[in-house]
Short mmCIF file of C-alpha atoms and ligand atoms in Angstrom, two decimals:
data_model
loop_
_atom_site.label_atom_id
_atom_site.label_comp_id
_atom_site.label_asym_id
_atom_site.label_seq_id
_atom_site.Cartn_x
_atom_site.Cartn_y
_atom_site.Cartn_z
CA MET A 937 24.43 -12.94 -9.40
CA LYS A 938 26.87 -11.30 -6.59
CA PHE A 939 26.04 -10.90 -2.73
CA GLN A 940 27.27 -8.64 -0.02
CA ASN A 941 26.44 -9.41 3.51
CA THR A 942 26.96 -5.83 4.84
CA TYR A 943 23.96 -5.82 6.99
CA ALA A 944 25.64 -9.52 8.71
CA ASP A 945 28.89 -7.92 8.94
CA LEU A 946 27.42 -5.02 11.36
CA GLY A 947 27.73 -8.03 13.97
CA HIS A 948 25.73 -9.89 16.52
CA LYS A 949 23.82 -7.01 17.95
CA PHE A 950 22.01 -6.39 14.70
CA CYS A 951 20.96 -10.20 13.64
CA ALA A 952 21.36 -13.80 14.21
CA HIS A 953 23.04 -16.09 11.80
CA GLN A 954 20.09 -18.75 10.59
CA LEU A 955 19.82 -20.75 7.84
CA PRO A 956 16.19 -21.30 6.12
CA THR A 957 14.82 -24.74 7.61
CA PRO A 958 14.32 -27.04 4.41
CA VAL A 959 10.70 -27.77 3.26
CA ALA A 960 9.40 -31.04 1.88
CA ASN A 961 8.69 -30.56 -1.67
CA PRO A 962 9.39 -27.06 -3.23
CA ARG A 963 7.14 -26.11 -6.43
CA LEU A 964 7.75 -22.36 -8.07
CA ILE A 965 4.34 -20.84 -8.57
CA LYS A 966 5.69 -17.58 -10.01
CA PHE A 967 8.71 -16.02 -10.96
CA ASN A 968 9.14 -12.14 -11.60
CA ASP A 969 11.20 -11.98 -14.73
CA GLU A 970 10.95 -8.43 -15.24
CA LEU A 971 12.50 -7.65 -11.68
CA ALA A 972 15.09 -10.58 -12.06
CA SER A 973 16.52 -8.93 -15.16
CA ASP A 974 16.46 -5.54 -13.68
CA LEU A 975 18.41 -6.90 -10.77
CA GLY A 976 20.71 -9.24 -12.89
CA VAL A 977 19.60 -12.10 -11.21
CA GLU A 978 19.69 -15.57 -12.79
CA PHE A 979 18.36 -18.83 -11.96
CA LEU A 980 17.82 -22.41 -13.92
CA LYS A 981 14.14 -22.64 -14.11
CA GLU A 982 14.78 -25.98 -12.20
CA GLU A 983 17.04 -24.40 -9.78
CA ALA A 984 14.89 -21.79 -8.51
CA ALA A 985 12.39 -23.80 -6.64
CA GLN A 986 15.12 -24.96 -4.46
CA PHE A 987 16.57 -21.31 -3.92
CA LEU A 988 13.82 -19.60 -3.80
CA SER A 989 12.24 -22.21 -0.72
CA GLY A 990 15.72 -21.84 1.29
CA ASN A 991 16.40 -25.69 0.50
CA GLN A 992 20.04 -24.23 -1.49
CA ILE A 993 21.57 -21.22 -0.29
CA PRO A 994 23.08 -19.10 -3.53
CA GLU A 995 26.99 -18.87 -3.20
CA GLY A 996 28.22 -15.97 -1.04
CA CYS A 997 25.32 -15.72 0.90
CA GLU A 998 25.44 -15.36 5.01
CA PRO A 999 21.55 -15.84 6.01
CA ILE A 1000 20.69 -13.86 8.73
CA ALA A 1001 17.55 -12.96 10.99
CA GLN A 1002 17.20 -9.17 11.86
CA ALA A 1003 16.84 -7.96 15.23
CA TYR A 1004 14.27 -5.07 15.81
CA ALA A 1005 11.46 -3.95 18.23
CA GLY A 1006 8.08 -2.39 17.25
CA HIS A 1007 5.26 -1.08 18.69
CA GLN A 1008 2.02 -3.15 17.55
CA PHE A 1009 -0.92 -1.28 17.47
CA GLY A 1010 0.88 1.36 20.11
CA HIS A 1011 2.60 -1.28 22.17
CA LEU A 1012 6.17 -1.95 22.37
CA ASN A 1013 7.55 -5.24 21.89
CA ILE A 1014 11.16 -6.92 21.07
CA LEU A 1015 10.29 -8.77 17.60
CA GLY A 1016 12.93 -9.41 14.85
CA ASP A 1017 12.40 -11.32 12.22
CA GLY A 1018 10.38 -14.56 13.21
CA ARG A 1019 10.15 -15.80 9.52
CA ALA A 1020 11.87 -13.99 7.60
CA ILE A 1021 15.56 -15.05 6.39
CA LEU A 1022 17.61 -12.41 4.92
CA LEU A 1023 20.13 -14.29 2.11
CA GLY A 1024 22.28 -11.14 1.65
CA GLU A 1025 22.31 -8.08 -0.69
CA ILE A 1026 22.69 -8.58 -4.19
CA GLU A 1027 24.93 -6.33 -6.01
CA THR A 1028 23.03 -4.37 -9.09
CA GLN A 1029 23.92 -1.44 -10.82
CA LYS A 1030 21.34 0.35 -8.68
CA GLY A 1031 22.95 -0.81 -5.71
CA LEU A 1032 22.36 -3.22 -2.96
CA PHE A 1033 19.16 -4.97 -2.95
CA ASP A 1034 18.11 -7.36 0.12
CA MET A 1035 16.71 -11.02 -0.93
CA VAL A 1036 14.46 -11.99 1.77
CA LEU A 1037 12.90 -15.69 1.91
CA LYS A 1038 9.44 -14.90 4.18
CA GLY A 1039 8.35 -18.02 5.60
CA ALA A 1040 11.37 -20.10 5.38
CA GLY A 1041 11.44 -21.37 8.87
CA ARG A 1042 11.65 -20.34 12.64
CA THR A 1043 14.58 -17.95 14.06
CA PRO A 1044 15.74 -17.04 17.52
CA TYR A 1045 12.98 -14.29 17.03
CA SER A 1046 10.00 -16.60 15.80
CA ARG A 1047 8.66 -16.51 19.62
CA GLY A 1048 5.36 -18.60 19.49
CA GLY A 1049 5.52 -18.60 15.88
CA ASP A 1050 6.07 -21.61 13.49
CA GLY A 1051 8.17 -19.60 11.10
CA ARG A 1052 6.26 -19.96 7.79
CA ALA A 1053 3.69 -18.29 5.50
CA ALA A 1054 0.57 -19.42 4.30
CA ILE A 1055 -0.22 -19.56 0.73
CA GLY A 1056 -3.21 -16.50 0.90
CA PRO A 1057 -1.32 -13.79 2.18
CA VAL A 1058 2.01 -14.54 -0.01
CA MET A 1059 -0.51 -14.43 -2.86
CA ARG A 1060 -1.92 -10.87 -1.69
CA GLU A 1061 1.88 -9.55 -0.93
CA TYR A 1062 2.76 -10.75 -4.78
CA ILE A 1063 -0.11 -9.36 -5.86
CA VAL A 1064 -0.29 -5.83 -4.22
CA SER A 1065 3.48 -5.27 -4.20
CA GLU A 1066 3.63 -5.74 -7.89
CA ALA A 1067 0.88 -3.44 -8.45
CA MET A 1068 2.28 -1.00 -6.09
CA HIS A 1069 5.25 -0.86 -7.89
CA LYS A 1070 2.78 0.00 -11.40
CA PHE A 1071 1.49 2.85 -9.85
CA GLY A 1072 4.94 4.19 -9.09
CA ILE A 1073 4.76 4.04 -5.59
CA PRO A 1074 7.93 2.96 -3.40
CA THR A 1075 7.64 -0.64 -2.31
CA THR A 1076 9.18 -3.90 -1.89
CA ARG A 1077 8.85 -6.38 -4.58
CA ALA A 1078 8.38 -9.83 -5.31
CA LEU A 1079 10.91 -12.01 -7.04
CA GLY A 1080 9.23 -15.36 -6.58
CA PHE A 1081 6.28 -17.42 -5.00
CA ILE A 1082 7.18 -21.12 -3.57
CA LEU A 1083 4.81 -23.76 -2.42
CA THR A 1084 6.68 -25.44 0.09
CA GLY A 1085 4.66 -29.13 -0.34
CA GLU A 1086 3.80 -28.60 3.55
CA HIS A 1087 0.70 -28.15 5.26
CA ILE A 1088 0.61 -25.29 8.22
CA MET A 1089 -1.67 -24.77 10.94
CA ARG A 1090 -3.74 -21.56 11.06
CA GLU A 1091 -7.55 -21.32 12.14
CA GLU A 1092 -7.34 -24.34 9.30
CA ILE A 1093 -4.60 -26.39 7.70
CA LEU A 1094 -3.41 -24.36 4.65
CA GLN A 1095 -0.81 -24.64 2.11
CA GLY A 1096 2.59 -23.61 3.27
CA ALA A 1097 4.36 -21.00 0.89
CA VAL A 1098 7.50 -18.76 0.52
CA LEU A 1099 7.54 -15.43 -0.83
CA THR A 1100 11.16 -13.86 -2.20
CA ARG A 1101 11.07 -10.24 -1.22
CA ILE A 1102 13.20 -7.79 -2.74
CA ALA A 1103 13.77 -4.57 -0.86
CA THR A 1104 16.43 -1.65 -0.63
CA SER A 1105 17.24 -2.83 2.69
CA HIS A 1106 14.57 -4.03 5.61
CA ILE A 1107 15.87 -1.79 8.21
CA ARG A 1108 12.73 0.04 9.85
CA VAL A 1109 11.93 2.48 12.69
CA GLY A 1110 12.00 -0.20 14.84
CA THR A 1111 15.55 -1.12 14.36
CA PHE A 1112 16.26 2.12 15.59
CA VAL A 1113 14.02 1.95 18.64
CA TYR A 1114 15.49 -1.48 19.40
CA PHE A 1115 18.86 -0.33 20.28
CA SER A 1116 17.20 2.93 21.91
CA VAL A 1117 15.08 0.58 24.17
CA HIS A 1118 18.41 -1.68 24.95
CA ARG A 1119 20.30 1.62 25.63
CA GLU A 1120 22.92 0.58 23.12
CA PHE A 1121 24.16 4.04 21.55
CA GLY A 1122 27.17 2.59 19.91
CA ALA A 1123 24.81 0.22 18.12
CA LEU A 1124 22.34 2.78 17.32
CA LYS A 1125 25.13 5.19 15.89
CA GLN A 1126 26.49 2.27 13.68
CA LEU A 1127 23.26 1.69 12.75
CA ALA A 1128 22.49 5.36 11.49
CA ASP A 1129 25.88 5.58 9.65
CA TYR A 1130 25.01 2.44 7.76
CA VAL A 1131 21.42 4.05 6.84
CA ILE A 1132 23.32 6.91 5.67
CA ASN A 1133 25.79 5.19 3.71
CA ARG A 1134 22.99 3.08 2.10
CA HIS A 1135 20.16 5.19 1.45
CA TYR A 1136 21.26 8.99 2.36
CA PRO A 1137 24.34 9.83 1.25
CA SER A 1138 23.39 13.28 0.77
CA ALA A 1139 22.45 13.71 4.73
CA GLN A 1140 25.19 15.81 6.29
CA ASN A 1141 24.30 14.49 10.26
CA TYR A 1142 21.80 12.65 11.68
CA ALA A 1143 19.41 15.49 12.28
CA GLN A 1144 19.37 15.78 8.24
CA LEU A 1145 19.03 11.95 8.15
CA LEU A 1146 15.68 11.75 10.31
CA GLU A 1147 14.57 14.84 8.19
CA MET A 1148 15.31 12.82 4.67
CA ILE A 1149 13.41 9.75 6.13
CA CYS A 1150 10.46 11.87 7.13
CA SER A 1151 10.29 13.43 4.01
CA ASN A 1152 10.02 10.13 2.39
CA GLN A 1153 7.41 9.07 4.67
CA ALA A 1154 5.21 12.23 3.85
CA LYS A 1155 5.63 11.59 0.30
CA LEU A 1156 4.87 7.81 0.42
CA ILE A 1157 1.41 8.18 3.06
CA ALA A 1158 0.13 11.05 0.68
CA LYS A 1159 0.61 8.55 -2.43
CA TRP A 1160 -1.09 5.74 -0.58
CA MET A 1161 -4.17 8.16 0.61
CA SER A 1162 -4.25 9.34 -3.56
CA ILE A 1163 -5.10 5.44 -4.66
CA GLY A 1164 -7.00 4.52 -1.72
CA PHE A 1165 -4.53 2.33 -0.10
CA ILE A 1166 -5.05 1.01 3.38
CA HIS A 1167 -1.84 -0.69 4.91
CA GLY A 1168 -3.51 -2.02 7.67
CA VAL A 1169 -0.84 -2.59 10.10
CA MET A 1170 1.13 0.43 10.54
CA ASN A 1171 2.96 -0.66 13.69
CA THR A 1172 6.54 0.97 13.79
CA ASP A 1173 8.34 -2.61 12.79
CA ASN A 1174 6.20 -2.39 9.20
CA MET A 1175 7.89 1.12 8.45
CA ALA A 1176 11.04 1.14 6.39
CA ILE A 1177 13.64 3.50 6.88
CA SER A 1178 14.27 3.71 2.89
CA GLY A 1179 10.81 5.14 2.48
CA GLU A 1180 9.18 1.85 0.62
CA THR A 1181 6.01 0.14 1.49
CA ILE A 1182 6.62 -2.91 3.44
CA ASP A 1183 5.17 -5.79 5.02
CA TYR A 1184 1.54 -6.46 2.87
CA GLY A 1185 -0.52 -8.15 5.48
CA PRO A 1186 -4.22 -7.30 5.70
CA CYS A 1187 -3.70 -4.24 3.71
CA ALA A 1188 -6.38 -3.50 1.00
CA PHE A 1189 -7.71 -0.82 -1.45
CA MET A 1190 -11.05 1.13 -0.76
CA ASP A 1191 -13.75 0.64 -2.87
CA GLU A 1192 -16.13 3.13 -2.29
CA TYR A 1193 -14.80 6.38 -0.43
CA ASN A 1194 -14.85 5.88 3.20
CA PRO A 1195 -12.44 7.86 5.70
CA ALA A 1196 -13.20 5.51 8.32
CA GLN A 1197 -12.72 2.17 5.81
CA VAL A 1198 -10.56 -0.82 7.89
CA TYR A 1199 -10.42 -3.72 6.31
CA SER A 1200 -7.56 -5.73 8.84
CA PHE A 1201 -9.26 -8.41 10.80
CA ILE A 1202 -7.41 -7.46 13.76
CA ASP A 1203 -7.67 -3.95 13.64
CA LYS A 1204 -10.59 -3.52 16.09
CA ARG A 1205 -10.78 -0.12 16.89
CA GLY A 1206 -9.71 1.15 13.73
CA ARG A 1207 -6.41 2.70 14.83
CA TYR A 1208 -4.89 2.07 11.02
CA GLN A 1209 -8.34 3.05 9.11
CA TYR A 1210 -7.79 5.36 5.98
CA GLN A 1211 -8.03 8.79 7.48
CA ASN A 1212 -5.69 7.90 10.48
CA GLN A 1213 -2.76 6.50 8.16
CA PRO A 1214 -0.67 10.34 8.29
CA THR A 1215 -1.39 10.47 12.08
CA ILE A 1216 -0.23 7.47 12.68
CA GLY A 1217 3.03 7.80 10.26
CA ALA A 1218 3.37 11.41 12.49
CA TRP A 1219 3.22 9.16 15.22
CA ASN A 1220 5.30 6.43 14.24
CA LEU A 1221 8.14 9.02 13.20
CA ALA A 1222 7.84 10.43 16.51
CA ARG A 1223 8.85 7.14 17.96
CA LEU A 1224 12.12 7.51 15.64
CA ALA A 1225 12.62 10.78 16.80
CA GLU A 1226 12.64 9.69 20.33
CA ALA A 1227 15.18 6.99 19.29
CA PHE A 1228 17.54 9.75 17.46
CA LEU A 1229 17.94 11.74 20.52
CA PRO A 1230 21.43 10.71 21.36
CA LEU A 1231 22.29 11.34 17.89
CA LEU A 1232 20.46 14.71 17.57
CA ASP A 1233 22.59 16.62 20.45
CA GLU A 1234 24.12 16.23 23.77
CA ASN A 1235 22.21 18.77 25.38
CA GLN A 1236 18.81 16.56 25.79
CA GLU A 1237 16.71 19.87 25.73
CA LYS A 1238 18.45 20.73 22.48
CA ALA A 1239 17.62 17.32 21.11
CA VAL A 1240 14.03 17.39 22.10
CA GLU A 1241 13.61 20.50 20.38
CA PHE A 1242 15.63 19.25 17.20
CA ALA A 1243 12.81 16.24 17.27
CA ASN A 1244 9.82 18.55 17.76
CA GLU A 1245 10.54 20.82 14.54
CA ILE A 1246 11.28 17.65 12.88
CA ILE A 1247 8.16 16.10 13.52
CA ALA A 1248 6.44 19.31 13.15
CA GLY A 1249 8.13 19.64 9.24
CA PHE A 1250 6.71 16.27 8.67
CA GLN A 1251 3.33 17.37 9.23
CA ASN A 1252 3.48 20.21 7.07
CA GLN A 1253 4.89 18.30 4.12
CA TYR A 1254 2.34 15.91 4.30
CA GLN A 1255 -0.30 18.61 3.60
CA ASN A 1256 1.63 19.67 0.53
CA GLN A 1257 2.19 16.40 -0.29
CA TRP A 1258 -1.48 15.55 -0.34
CA LEU A 1259 -2.55 18.81 -1.86
CA PHE A 1260 -0.36 18.23 -4.81
CA GLU A 1261 -1.56 14.63 -5.13
CA PHE A 1262 -5.45 15.29 -4.62
CA ALA A 1263 -4.99 18.50 -6.82
CA LEU A 1264 -3.54 15.94 -9.68
CA LYS A 1265 -6.04 13.72 -9.68
CA LEU A 1266 -8.66 16.60 -10.34
CA GLY A 1267 -6.16 18.11 -13.13
CA ILE A 1268 -4.25 20.58 -11.21
CA GLU A 1269 -0.92 21.45 -11.42
CA ASN A 1270 0.74 23.82 -9.23
CA PRO A 1271 -2.01 23.95 -6.71
CA LYS A 1272 -3.09 26.68 -4.57
CA LEU A 1273 -3.86 26.38 -0.74
CA GLU A 1274 -8.07 26.73 -1.36
CA ASP A 1275 -7.86 23.82 -3.76
CA GLY A 1276 -7.73 21.80 -0.41
CA ASP A 1277 -11.05 23.04 0.01
CA LEU A 1278 -12.26 21.67 -3.55
CA ILE A 1279 -10.48 18.56 -3.10
CA ASN A 1280 -12.76 18.07 0.29
CA ARG A 1281 -15.82 19.15 -1.43
CA PHE A 1282 -15.07 15.98 -3.96
CA LEU A 1283 -14.35 13.66 -1.50
CA ALA A 1284 -17.36 14.68 0.84
CA ILE A 1285 -19.80 14.19 -2.01
CA LEU A 1286 -18.36 10.60 -2.47
CA HIS A 1287 -18.81 9.91 1.25
CA GLU A 1288 -22.12 11.32 1.62
CA HIS A 1289 -23.09 8.92 -1.63
CA ASN A 1290 -21.00 6.05 -0.98
CA LEU A 1291 -19.02 6.60 -4.62
CA ASP A 1292 -16.39 4.54 -5.40
CA PHE A 1293 -13.16 6.38 -4.75
CA THR A 1294 -11.07 4.84 -8.02
CA ASN A 1295 -13.83 5.50 -10.39
CA SER A 1296 -15.49 8.55 -9.63
CA PHE A 1297 -12.12 10.28 -10.39
CA ILE A 1298 -11.93 8.62 -13.71
CA ASP A 1299 -16.13 9.32 -14.57
CA LEU A 1300 -15.07 13.24 -13.93
CA CYS A 1301 -12.13 12.91 -16.37
CA ASN A 1302 -14.59 11.00 -18.73
CA ASN A 1303 -17.55 13.50 -18.31
CA ASN A 1304 -19.59 11.02 -16.94
CA LEU A 1305 -20.58 12.21 -13.03
CA PRO A 1306 -24.27 12.82 -12.53
CA SER A 1307 -24.70 16.41 -12.31
CA GLU A 1308 -27.90 15.86 -9.87
CA ILE A 1309 -25.16 15.39 -7.35
CA PHE A 1310 -22.28 17.24 -8.57
CA GLY A 1311 -23.90 20.06 -10.01
CA ASP A 1312 -21.99 22.65 -7.63
CA PHE A 1313 -18.80 21.05 -7.36
CA LEU A 1314 -18.75 20.76 -11.19
CA TYR A 1315 -19.73 24.50 -11.90
CA GLU A 1316 -16.63 25.47 -9.29
CA TRP A 1317 -14.10 22.67 -11.05
CA GLU A 1318 -15.03 24.02 -14.44
CA ASN A 1319 -13.89 27.49 -13.14
CA ARG A 1320 -11.04 26.37 -11.57
CA VAL A 1321 -9.39 24.38 -14.32
CA ASP A 1322 -8.99 24.51 -18.27
CA VAL A 1323 -11.36 21.00 -18.73
CA ASN A 1324 -9.36 20.04 -21.59
CA LYS A 1325 -5.60 20.41 -20.17
CA ALA A 1326 -7.16 18.98 -16.84
CA ARG A 1327 -8.39 15.97 -18.60
CA GLU A 1328 -4.59 15.32 -19.71
CA ILE A 1329 -3.21 15.31 -16.42
CA MET A 1330 -5.93 13.42 -14.50
CA LYS A 1331 -5.50 10.53 -17.16
CA LYS A 1332 -1.62 10.30 -15.83
CA SER A 1333 -2.64 10.66 -12.32
CA ASN A 1334 -5.92 8.60 -12.06
CA PRO A 1335 -5.43 4.52 -12.09
CA GLN A 1336 -7.93 3.07 -14.03
CA ILE A 1337 -7.64 0.17 -12.05
CA ILE A 1338 -6.87 -0.93 -8.98
CA PRO A 1339 -6.16 -4.81 -7.26
CA ARG A 1340 -9.75 -4.27 -5.41
CA ASN A 1341 -10.00 -7.11 -2.39
CA HIS A 1342 -12.75 -9.10 -3.72
CA HIS A 1343 -10.41 -10.16 -7.17
CA ILE A 1344 -7.63 -10.52 -4.70
CA ALA A 1345 -9.96 -12.87 -2.80
CA LYS A 1346 -10.98 -15.02 -5.91
CA ALA A 1347 -7.57 -15.25 -7.03
CA ILE A 1348 -6.41 -16.60 -3.72
CA GLU A 1349 -9.46 -19.10 -3.64
CA ALA A 1350 -8.56 -20.45 -6.91
CA GLY A 1351 -4.82 -20.66 -5.66
CA GLU A 1352 -5.72 -22.87 -2.89
CA ASN A 1353 -7.27 -24.71 -5.38
CA GLY A 1354 -4.30 -25.21 -7.15
CA ASP A 1355 -5.28 -22.78 -10.13
CA PHE A 1356 -3.05 -19.80 -10.63
CA SER A 1357 -4.45 -18.19 -13.85
CA ILE A 1358 -6.63 -15.57 -11.87
CA MET A 1359 -3.84 -14.43 -10.20
CA GLY A 1360 -1.79 -14.48 -13.44
CA ARG A 1361 -4.09 -12.48 -15.24
CA LEU A 1362 -4.62 -9.80 -12.39
CA ILE A 1363 -0.72 -9.22 -12.53
CA LYS A 1364 -1.13 -8.56 -15.78
CA ALA A 1365 -4.33 -6.34 -15.69
CA TYR A 1366 -2.00 -4.03 -12.92
CA TYR A 1367 1.16 -4.19 -15.45
CA LYS A 1368 -0.60 -0.45 -17.10
CA PRO A 1369 -2.85 0.89 -14.44
CA TYR A 1370 -3.16 4.47 -16.00
CA GLU A 1371 -4.32 2.80 -19.36
CA PHE A 1372 -7.50 1.76 -20.73
CA ASN A 1373 -7.81 -1.47 -21.36
CA ALA A 1374 -11.12 -3.12 -22.71
CA ASP A 1375 -9.76 -6.71 -21.57
CA TYR A 1376 -9.87 -5.99 -18.19
CA LYS A 1377 -13.38 -4.11 -17.92
CA ASP A 1378 -14.71 -6.87 -15.36
CA LEU A 1379 -11.67 -5.76 -13.32
CA TYR A 1380 -12.45 -2.21 -12.93
CA LEU A 1381 -15.99 -2.92 -11.61
CA PRO A 1382 -16.54 -2.53 -7.91
CA PRO A 1383 -18.09 -5.34 -6.01
CA ARG A 1384 -21.59 -6.19 -5.94
CA GLU A 1385 -22.96 -6.89 -2.37
CA THR A 1386 -22.69 -10.51 -2.56
CA GLU A 1387 -18.98 -10.04 -3.51
CA ARG A 1388 -17.82 -7.30 -0.78
CA VAL A 1389 -14.76 -8.78 1.48
CA GLU A 1390 -15.16 -6.85 4.61
CA ASN A 1391 -12.30 -8.46 6.41
CA THR A 1392 -8.50 -9.13 5.27
CA PHE A 1393 -6.44 -11.18 7.55
CA CYS A 1394 -2.46 -11.18 7.67
CA GLY A 1395 -2.31 -14.92 8.35
CA THR A 1396 0.57 -15.00 11.04
P1 AMP B 2840 3.88 -8.86 10.98
O1 AMP B 2840 2.81 -8.59 11.88
O2 AMP B 2840 3.94 -9.57 9.79
O3 AMP B 2840 4.74 -7.63 10.97
O4 AMP B 2840 4.69 -9.22 12.12
C1 AMP B 2840 5.01 -9.07 13.49
C2 AMP B 2840 5.99 -9.91 14.09
O5 AMP B 2840 5.87 -11.34 14.32
C3 AMP B 2840 7.19 -10.11 13.13
O6 AMP B 2840 8.21 -10.32 14.00
C4 AMP B 2840 7.17 -11.19 12.53
O7 AMP B 2840 8.43 -12.28 12.05
C5 AMP B 2840 6.35 -12.25 13.54
N1 AMP B 2840 5.54 -13.61 13.08
C6 AMP B 2840 4.56 -13.53 12.18
N2 AMP B 2840 4.28 -14.38 11.35
C7 AMP B 2840 5.09 -15.18 12.22
C8 AMP B 2840 5.03 -16.81 12.59
N3 AMP B 2840 4.33 -17.37 11.46
N4 AMP B 2840 6.48 -17.35 12.78
C9 AMP B 2840 7.11 -16.75 13.48
N5 AMP B 2840 6.96 -15.15 13.51
C10 AMP B 2840 6.17 -14.76 13.37
MG1 MG B 2841 6.52 -7.05 10.09
#
């Protein structure tokens, strides 16, 4: 395994050198062999606990904490990695991948925090990010999960954990915002050049770079919407420039379809509810565009005009992507604009009757929808599509299984009691989400009234 430290090499304005704080008694709970072999990462199993806890540093790494800002629930704060340490970038045949230890101890950006992560949120991030990857949705991934053998204080005493996160990079919208608010325009340009080089080599200029970043976000958010994913904390520091889903805090998947669904305990006003995600995406990208202004044109007015066009472009592209993703869910390739009405009619029925989002599409595919509720819709749908062909498309576009909140909650509860078998089973069950598998039928069911999990926590 060979490391580079290209981000650390950008200099002290970008990051602080920071070693992980060793932990008492690291124990390897999960290791992602599939990802490790993709990356060409090799550890002896006995060594893995030492390296993935931060007790030992792989050769060639210059660990850092990254500086960034972020609009948290709309309010700008100077943040930076308060508990994540970037060991370095692994050289692979697919390019560089960041290797980060989340929960590895305090950094100069920790503010009041302890620099640690708790077992529950680490398990959730591991399970959900791996599932997202299996859905084919761009995401950071989990390489390993360590228990530190230490206790940490939250509302209660919890076991400490470290997640090893792999990403194409950890540069965020908030990284650009950081240099913009500090009026560090040299560094801003340096960052933009770095991003072009690492992520968008075909961008000819900064306007194109901004456009490409927006385009990736339009695709990403449309994909989230299509599987009922609610990120939960779409702050500008939690939106990756690469277009990967990042920072699995209080995220969750919807059971019954509800456009206003919120799970995050801290999102009291529902800013990040399901239906707001595209609007918040545009809002975040507008903050990015503001930060980009000095790079777009020397003439401020012209720069603003460019930026506005790009943000309008995002909104258009999102609409098209949404239509594309949801049309596939109804078995329609190459959708027409009017198909949006058909999709919305279907969703309105789900909402009105509190029906399960995921399973309703599967029921449509399997001809299992009750005609007393769906009669008119079915009549229209059957007129629009060739039903047999549509079913083939739908099978590939609708997951049979999603990581439901109540299952994750059960896995976490068992994990807190030392039993990781449920976590292991979930990861296996989500391995091929588009294939029906009778072994996991219990996991296809929405929660019973008593099983519902209405709140999720990020555990910071
Ligand atoms: P998040 O909500 O996870 O995106 O975190 C927002 C900010 O708080 C980031 O700067 C994190 O690094 C920081 N943070 C979260 N939890 C902790 C913690 N336990 N100790 C120190 N910093 C933290
Ligand atoms: Mg974050």
